[in-house]
mmCIF file with all atom_site columns, C-alpha atoms in Angstrom:
data_model
loop_
_atom_site.group_PDB
_atom_site.id
_atom_site.type_symbol
_atom_site.label_atom_id
_atom_site.label_alt_id
_atom_site.label_comp_id
_atom_site.label_asym_id
_atom_site.label_entity_id
_atom_site.label_seq_id
_atom_site.pdbx_PDB_ins_code
_atom_site.Cartn_x
_atom_site.Cartn_y
_atom_site.Cartn_z
_atom_site.occupancy
_atom_site.B_iso_or_equiv
_atom_site.pdbx_formal_charge
_atom_site.auth_seq_id
_atom_site.auth_comp_id
_atom_site.auth_asym_id
_atom_site.auth_atom_id
_atom_site.pdbx_PDB_model_num
ATOM 1   C CA . GLN A 1 1   ? -66.207 41.926 53.946 1.00 41.00 ? 666 GLN A CA 1
ATOM 2   C CA . GLY A 1 2   ? -62.698 43.239 52.278 1.00 40.00 ? 667 GLY A CA 1
ATOM 3   C CA . PRO A 1 3   ? -61.518 43.752 48.545 1.00 40.00 ? 668 PRO A CA 1
ATOM 4   C CA . GLN A 1 4   ? -61.593 40.513 46.416 1.00 35.00 ? 669 GLN A CA 1
ATOM 5   C CA . MET A 1 5   ? -58.503 39.079 45.166 1.00 33.00 ? 670 MET A CA 1
ATOM 6   C CA . VAL A 1 6   ? -58.213 39.771 41.487 1.00 34.00 ? 671 VAL A CA 1
ATOM 7   C CA . ALA A 1 7   ? -55.431 37.061 40.998 1.00 35.00 ? 672 ALA A CA 1
ATOM 8   C CA . GLY A 1 8   ? -57.220 34.164 42.764 1.00 35.00 ? 673 GLY A CA 1
ATOM 9   C CA . GLY A 1 9   ? -55.828 32.005 45.579 1.00 38.00 ? 674 GLY A CA 1
ATOM 10  C CA . VAL A 1 10  ? -52.326 31.146 46.410 1.00 38.00 ? 675 VAL A CA 1
ATOM 11  C CA . GLY A 1 11  ? -51.531 29.069 43.257 1.00 38.00 ? 676 GLY A CA 1
ATOM 12  C CA . GLU A 1 12  ? -48.182 28.122 41.688 1.00 36.00 ? 677 GLU A CA 1
ATOM 13  C CA . ALA A 1 13  ? -47.930 31.048 39.734 1.00 35.00 ? 678 ALA A CA 1
ATOM 14  C CA . GLU A 1 14  ? -48.470 33.175 42.778 1.00 36.00 ? 679 GLU A CA 1
ATOM 15  C CA . LYS A 1 15  ? -46.489 31.111 45.354 1.00 36.00 ? 680 LYS A CA 1
ATOM 16  C CA . VAL A 1 16  ? -42.719 30.441 44.351 1.00 35.00 ? 681 VAL A CA 1
ATOM 17  C CA . MET A 1 17  ? -40.177 28.562 46.517 1.00 36.00 ? 682 MET A CA 1
ATOM 18  C CA . VAL A 1 18  ? -36.521 29.952 45.635 1.00 36.00 ? 683 VAL A CA 1
ATOM 19  C CA . LYS A 1 19  ? -33.531 27.714 46.779 1.00 38.00 ? 684 LYS A CA 1
ATOM 20  C CA . GLU A 1 20  ? -31.251 28.612 49.156 1.00 42.00 ? 685 GLU A CA 1
ATOM 21  C CA . GLY A 1 21  ? -29.312 30.793 46.870 1.00 46.00 ? 686 GLY A CA 1
ATOM 22  C CA . GLY A 1 22  ? -29.186 34.166 47.648 1.00 57.00 ? 687 GLY A CA 1
ATOM 23  C CA . GLY A 1 23  ? -31.091 33.790 51.061 1.00 72.00 ? 688 GLY A CA 1
ATOM 24  C CA . VAL A 1 24  ? -34.395 34.287 49.577 1.00 75.00 ? 689 VAL A CA 1
ATOM 25  C CA . LYS A 1 25  ? -36.851 31.579 50.738 1.00 77.00 ? 690 LYS A CA 1
ATOM 26  C CA . GLY A 1 26  ? -40.182 32.632 49.679 1.00 86.00 ? 691 GLY A CA 1
ATOM 27  C CA . ILE A 1 27  ? -41.895 35.061 47.365 1.00 90.00 ? 692 ILE A CA 1
ATOM 28  C CA . GLY A 1 28  ? -45.487 36.008 47.048 1.00 93.00 ? 693 GLY A CA 1
ATOM 29  C CA . CYS A 1 29  ? -46.976 38.876 44.951 1.00 95.00 ? 694 CYS A CA 1
ATOM 30  C CA . ASP A 1 30  ? -50.481 40.095 44.758 1.00 96.00 ? 695 ASP A CA 1
ATOM 31  C CA . VAL A 1 31  ? -52.652 42.160 42.835 1.00 96.00 ? 696 VAL A CA 1
ATOM 32  C CA . GLU A 1 32  ? -55.899 43.872 44.271 1.00 96.00 ? 697 GLU A CA 1
ATOM 33  C CA . MET A 1 33  ? -58.600 46.713 42.788 1.00 97.00 ? 698 MET A CA 1
ATOM 34  C CA . VAL A 1 34  ? -58.097 50.029 44.323 1.00 97.00 ? 699 VAL A CA 1
ATOM 35  C CA . SER A 1 35  ? -61.934 50.562 44.034 1.00 96.00 ? 700 SER A CA 1
ATOM 36  C CA . ALA A 1 36  ? -62.744 47.264 46.274 1.00 96.00 ? 701 ALA A CA 1
ATOM 37  C CA . MET A 1 37  ? -60.935 48.951 49.260 1.00 96.00 ? 702 MET A CA 1
ATOM 38  C CA . PRO A 1 38  ? -64.032 49.573 51.640 1.00 95.00 ? 703 PRO A CA 1
ATOM 39  C CA . LEU A 1 39  ? -62.901 52.860 53.210 1.00 93.00 ? 704 LEU A CA 1
ATOM 40  C CA . GLU A 1 40  ? -66.143 53.452 54.597 1.00 95.00 ? 705 GLU A CA 1
ATOM 41  C CA . ASN A 1 41  ? -66.145 50.271 56.753 1.00 96.00 ? 706 ASN A CA 1
ATOM 42  C CA . LYS A 1 42  ? -64.641 51.246 59.937 1.00 95.00 ? 707 LYS A CA 1
ATOM 43  C CA . THR A 1 43  ? -64.559 47.769 61.391 1.00 95.00 ? 708 THR A CA 1
ATOM 44  C CA . PHE A 1 44  ? -62.971 46.370 58.344 1.00 94.00 ? 709 PHE A CA 1
ATOM 45  C CA . LEU A 1 45  ? -60.068 49.052 58.559 1.00 96.00 ? 710 LEU A CA 1
ATOM 46  C CA . GLU A 1 46  ? -59.493 48.395 62.587 1.00 95.00 ? 711 GLU A CA 1
ATOM 47  C CA . ARG A 1 47  ? -59.594 44.392 62.145 1.00 93.00 ? 712 ARG A CA 1
ATOM 48  C CA . ASN A 1 48  ? -56.899 44.572 59.405 1.00 95.00 ? 713 ASN A CA 1
ATOM 49  C CA . PHE A 1 49  ? -54.656 47.610 59.928 1.00 97.00 ? 714 PHE A CA 1
ATOM 50  C CA . THR A 1 50  ? -52.693 48.949 62.856 1.00 97.00 ? 715 THR A CA 1
ATOM 51  C CA . GLU A 1 51  ? -53.322 52.800 64.186 1.00 97.00 ? 716 GLU A CA 1
ATOM 52  C CA . SER A 1 52  ? -50.006 53.452 62.419 1.00 96.00 ? 717 SER A CA 1
ATOM 53  C CA . GLU A 1 53  ? -50.982 52.318 59.130 1.00 97.00 ? 718 GLU A CA 1
ATOM 54  C CA . MET A 1 54  ? -54.332 53.855 59.304 1.00 97.00 ? 719 MET A CA 1
ATOM 55  C CA . GLU A 1 55  ? -52.795 57.192 59.897 1.00 97.00 ? 720 GLU A CA 1
ATOM 56  C CA . ALA A 1 56  ? -50.126 57.005 57.234 1.00 96.00 ? 721 ALA A CA 1
ATOM 57  C CA . CYS A 1 57  ? -53.065 55.877 54.763 1.00 96.00 ? 722 CYS A CA 1
ATOM 58  C CA . LEU A 1 58  ? -55.486 58.444 55.832 1.00 96.00 ? 723 LEU A CA 1
ATOM 59  C CA . ALA A 1 59  ? -52.536 61.149 55.623 1.00 97.00 ? 724 ALA A CA 1
ATOM 60  C CA . ALA A 1 60  ? -52.050 60.153 52.001 1.00 95.00 ? 725 ALA A CA 1
ATOM 61  C CA . GLU A 1 61  ? -52.659 62.101 49.204 1.00 94.00 ? 726 GLU A CA 1
ATOM 62  C CA . TYR A 1 62  ? -55.014 59.053 48.006 1.00 94.00 ? 727 TYR A CA 1
ATOM 63  C CA . PRO A 1 63  ? -56.314 57.241 51.082 1.00 96.00 ? 728 PRO A CA 1
ATOM 64  C CA . ARG A 1 64  ? -58.013 54.504 49.165 1.00 96.00 ? 729 ARG A CA 1
ATOM 65  C CA . ALA A 1 65  ? -54.924 53.715 47.111 1.00 96.00 ? 730 ALA A CA 1
ATOM 66  C CA . ALA A 1 66  ? -52.883 53.519 50.248 1.00 96.00 ? 731 ALA A CA 1
ATOM 67  C CA . PHE A 1 67  ? -55.044 51.242 52.184 1.00 97.00 ? 732 PHE A CA 1
ATOM 68  C CA . THR A 1 68  ? -55.072 48.897 49.215 1.00 97.00 ? 733 THR A CA 1
ATOM 69  C CA . GLY A 1 69  ? -51.417 48.949 48.647 1.00 96.00 ? 734 GLY A CA 1
ATOM 70  C CA . LYS A 1 70  ? -50.797 48.231 52.453 1.00 96.00 ? 735 LYS A CA 1
ATOM 71  C CA . TRP A 1 71  ? -53.748 45.258 52.117 1.00 96.00 ? 736 TRP A CA 1
ATOM 72  C CA . SER A 1 72  ? -52.047 43.656 49.058 1.00 96.00 ? 737 SER A CA 1
ATOM 73  C CA . ALA A 1 73  ? -48.564 43.738 50.679 1.00 96.00 ? 738 ALA A CA 1
ATOM 74  C CA . LYS A 1 74  ? -50.361 41.904 53.462 1.00 95.00 ? 739 LYS A CA 1
ATOM 75  C CA . GLU A 1 75  ? -51.433 39.379 50.899 1.00 93.00 ? 740 GLU A CA 1
ATOM 76  C CA . ALA A 1 76  ? -48.009 39.123 49.422 1.00 94.00 ? 741 ALA A CA 1
ATOM 77  C CA . VAL A 1 77  ? -46.269 38.759 52.764 1.00 92.00 ? 742 VAL A CA 1
ATOM 78  C CA . ILE A 1 78  ? -48.701 35.727 53.681 1.00 89.00 ? 743 ILE A CA 1
ATOM 79  C CA . LYS A 1 79  ? -47.930 34.077 50.405 1.00 88.00 ? 744 LYS A CA 1
ATOM 80  C CA . ALA A 1 80  ? -44.191 34.664 50.544 1.00 89.00 ? 745 ALA A CA 1
ATOM 81  C CA . VAL A 1 81  ? -44.043 33.256 54.206 1.00 86.00 ? 746 VAL A CA 1
ATOM 82  C CA . SER A 1 82  ? -46.493 30.143 53.717 1.00 80.00 ? 747 SER A CA 1
ATOM 83  C CA . SER A 1 83  ? -44.448 29.306 50.357 1.00 74.00 ? 748 SER A CA 1
ATOM 84  C CA . PHE A 1 84  ? -41.751 27.583 52.963 1.00 67.00 ? 749 PHE A CA 1
ATOM 85  C CA . GLN A 1 85  ? -43.247 27.483 56.258 1.00 63.00 ? 750 GLN A CA 1
ATOM 86  C CA . PRO A 1 86  ? -42.480 23.968 57.925 1.00 60.00 ? 751 PRO A CA 1
ATOM 87  C CA . SER A 1 87  ? -45.090 21.580 57.831 1.00 64.00 ? 752 SER A CA 1
ATOM 88  C CA . GLY A 1 88  ? -47.026 21.743 61.072 1.00 57.00 ? 753 GLY A CA 1
ATOM 89  C CA . SER A 1 89  ? -46.070 24.908 62.349 1.00 59.00 ? 754 SER A CA 1
ATOM 90  C CA . SER A 1 90  ? -48.623 27.564 63.197 1.00 59.00 ? 755 SER A CA 1
ATOM 91  C CA . PRO A 1 91  ? -49.891 29.210 59.916 1.00 64.00 ? 756 PRO A CA 1
ATOM 92  C CA . VAL A 1 92  ? -48.890 33.561 59.589 1.00 67.00 ? 757 VAL A CA 1
ATOM 93  C CA . TRP A 1 93  ? -52.311 33.673 58.621 1.00 64.00 ? 758 TRP A CA 1
ATOM 94  C CA . ASP A 1 94  ? -55.647 31.978 60.083 1.00 65.00 ? 759 ASP A CA 1
ATOM 95  C CA . GLY A 1 95  ? -57.761 32.114 56.815 1.00 63.00 ? 760 GLY A CA 1
ATOM 96  C CA . PRO A 1 96  ? -60.006 34.155 54.973 1.00 65.00 ? 761 PRO A CA 1
ATOM 97  C CA . SER A 1 97  ? -62.014 35.741 57.933 1.00 62.00 ? 762 SER A CA 1
ATOM 98  C CA . ALA A 1 98  ? -58.802 36.179 59.908 1.00 69.00 ? 763 ALA A CA 1
ATOM 99  C CA . PRO A 1 99  ? -57.706 39.806 60.894 1.00 78.00 ? 764 PRO A CA 1
ATOM 100 C CA . LEU A 1 100 ? -54.422 40.868 58.839 1.00 91.00 ? 765 LEU A CA 1
ATOM 101 C CA . ARG A 1 101 ? -53.610 43.596 61.705 1.00 93.00 ? 766 ARG A CA 1
ATOM 102 C CA . ASP A 1 102 ? -50.562 41.144 63.138 1.00 92.00 ? 767 ASP A CA 1
ATOM 103 C CA . ILE A 1 103 ? -48.523 41.869 59.797 1.00 93.00 ? 768 ILE A CA 1
ATOM 104 C CA . GLU A 1 104 ? -47.845 45.766 59.856 1.00 96.00 ? 769 GLU A CA 1
ATOM 105 C CA . ILE A 1 105 ? -46.625 47.156 56.437 1.00 96.00 ? 770 ILE A CA 1
ATOM 106 C CA . ASN A 1 106 ? -44.314 50.064 57.380 1.00 93.00 ? 771 ASN A CA 1
ATOM 107 C CA . SER A 1 107 ? -43.677 53.114 55.626 1.00 89.00 ? 772 SER A CA 1
ATOM 108 C CA . ASP A 1 108 ? -40.163 52.176 54.440 1.00 91.00 ? 773 ASP A CA 1
ATOM 109 C CA . LYS A 1 109 ? -41.715 48.850 53.318 1.00 88.00 ? 774 LYS A CA 1
ATOM 110 C CA . THR A 1 110 ? -40.632 46.865 55.666 1.00 90.00 ? 775 THR A CA 1
ATOM 111 C CA . VAL A 1 111 ? -42.554 44.368 57.795 1.00 94.00 ? 776 VAL A CA 1
ATOM 112 C CA . THR A 1 112 ? -43.408 44.026 61.422 1.00 94.00 ? 777 THR A CA 1
ATOM 113 C CA . PHE A 1 113 ? -45.079 40.762 62.756 1.00 92.00 ? 778 PHE A CA 1
ATOM 114 C CA . HIS A 1 114 ? -47.352 40.614 66.277 1.00 91.00 ? 779 HIS A CA 1
ATOM 115 C CA . GLY A 1 115 ? -48.912 38.141 67.977 1.00 87.00 ? 780 GLY A CA 1
ATOM 116 C CA . VAL A 1 116 ? -49.732 35.013 66.438 1.00 82.00 ? 781 VAL A CA 1
ATOM 117 C CA . ALA A 1 117 ? -48.091 36.158 63.300 1.00 85.00 ? 782 ALA A CA 1
ATOM 118 C CA . ALA A 1 118 ? -44.883 36.884 64.840 1.00 87.00 ? 783 ALA A CA 1
ATOM 119 C CA . GLU A 1 119 ? -44.737 33.524 66.301 1.00 83.00 ? 784 GLU A CA 1
ATOM 120 C CA . ALA A 1 120 ? -45.189 31.717 63.020 1.00 80.00 ? 785 ALA A CA 1
ATOM 121 C CA . VAL A 1 121 ? -42.507 33.720 61.137 1.00 84.00 ? 786 VAL A CA 1
ATOM 122 C CA . LYS A 1 122 ? -40.240 32.987 63.742 1.00 84.00 ? 787 LYS A CA 1
ATOM 123 C CA . ALA A 1 123 ? -41.031 29.023 63.680 1.00 80.00 ? 788 ALA A CA 1
ATOM 124 C CA . ALA A 1 124 ? -40.419 29.233 59.582 1.00 79.00 ? 789 ALA A CA 1
ATOM 125 C CA . GLY A 1 125 ? -36.982 30.728 60.404 1.00 83.00 ? 790 GLY A CA 1
ATOM 126 C CA . VAL A 1 126 ? -37.979 34.422 58.409 1.00 87.00 ? 791 VAL A CA 1
ATOM 127 C CA . ALA A 1 127 ? -35.121 37.023 59.113 1.00 88.00 ? 792 ALA A CA 1
ATOM 128 C CA . THR A 1 128 ? -36.897 39.726 57.057 1.00 89.00 ? 793 THR A CA 1
ATOM 129 C CA . VAL A 1 129 ? -39.632 40.411 54.324 1.00 91.00 ? 794 VAL A CA 1
ATOM 130 C CA . ASN A 1 130 ? -38.984 43.129 52.267 1.00 91.00 ? 795 ASN A CA 1
ATOM 131 C CA . VAL A 1 131 ? -42.505 44.394 50.015 1.00 95.00 ? 796 VAL A CA 1
ATOM 132 C CA . HIS A 1 132 ? -42.399 46.272 46.938 1.00 95.00 ? 797 HIS A CA 1
ATOM 133 C CA . LEU A 1 133 ? -45.680 48.091 45.608 1.00 93.00 ? 798 LEU A CA 1
ATOM 134 C CA . THR A 1 134 ? -46.773 49.449 42.487 1.00 93.00 ? 799 THR A CA 1
ATOM 135 C CA . HIS A 1 135 ? -50.416 51.332 41.846 1.00 87.00 ? 800 HIS A CA 1
ATOM 136 C CA . SER A 1 136 ? -52.087 52.484 38.790 1.00 90.00 ? 801 SER A CA 1
ATOM 137 C CA . GLU A 1 137 ? -55.514 54.132 38.950 1.00 88.00 ? 802 GLU A CA 1
ATOM 138 C CA . GLN A 1 138 ? -57.376 51.159 39.096 1.00 96.00 ? 803 GLN A CA 1
ATOM 139 C CA . TYR A 1 139 ? -55.099 48.411 40.509 1.00 96.00 ? 804 TYR A CA 1
ATOM 140 C CA . CYS A 1 140 ? -52.369 47.674 43.220 1.00 96.00 ? 805 CYS A CA 1
ATOM 141 C CA . LEU A 1 141 ? -49.682 45.328 42.611 1.00 97.00 ? 806 LEU A CA 1
ATOM 142 C CA . ALA A 1 142 ? -47.421 44.160 45.977 1.00 97.00 ? 807 ALA A CA 1
ATOM 143 C CA . TYR A 1 143 ? -44.337 41.613 45.838 1.00 96.00 ? 808 TYR A CA 1
ATOM 144 C CA . ALA A 1 144 ? -42.930 40.642 49.254 1.00 95.00 ? 809 ALA A CA 1
ATOM 145 C CA . GLN A 1 145 ? -39.720 38.636 49.536 1.00 92.00 ? 810 GLN A CA 1
ATOM 146 C CA . ALA A 1 146 ? -39.226 36.429 52.587 1.00 90.00 ? 811 ALA A CA 1
ATOM 147 C CA . LYS A 1 147 ? -35.451 35.675 53.916 1.00 88.00 ? 812 LYS A CA 1
#
């Protein structure tokens, strides 16, 4: 079981479609509690993070906050891409129990998509997704912009 979303599901306040001005097609944000990240659950980590992500997070000064940031970023990416995805296309995310390993948050805050997520993003016409993160001791907030 992963961290619980503080802000709730994908609602109008979290999922905003931006008209074609500026090239932004969708934005998403997510807030997570740092203490909710189950670092002790190896299965959870392996299902949801790539080897590269796990190495970077474990090498960070505060691994729990680093994992929470990447998790929150993945959730924000799902919302950004899903906010304008064509009707009838494959979803970038396959529901609450689906692994998020196909959405990789790189150290430079760019996003790499793999597998089903890559296909869904291509079908949605997404060229790039940028992610921005901020942390406090208790929370992590991520904002994603799909173009």
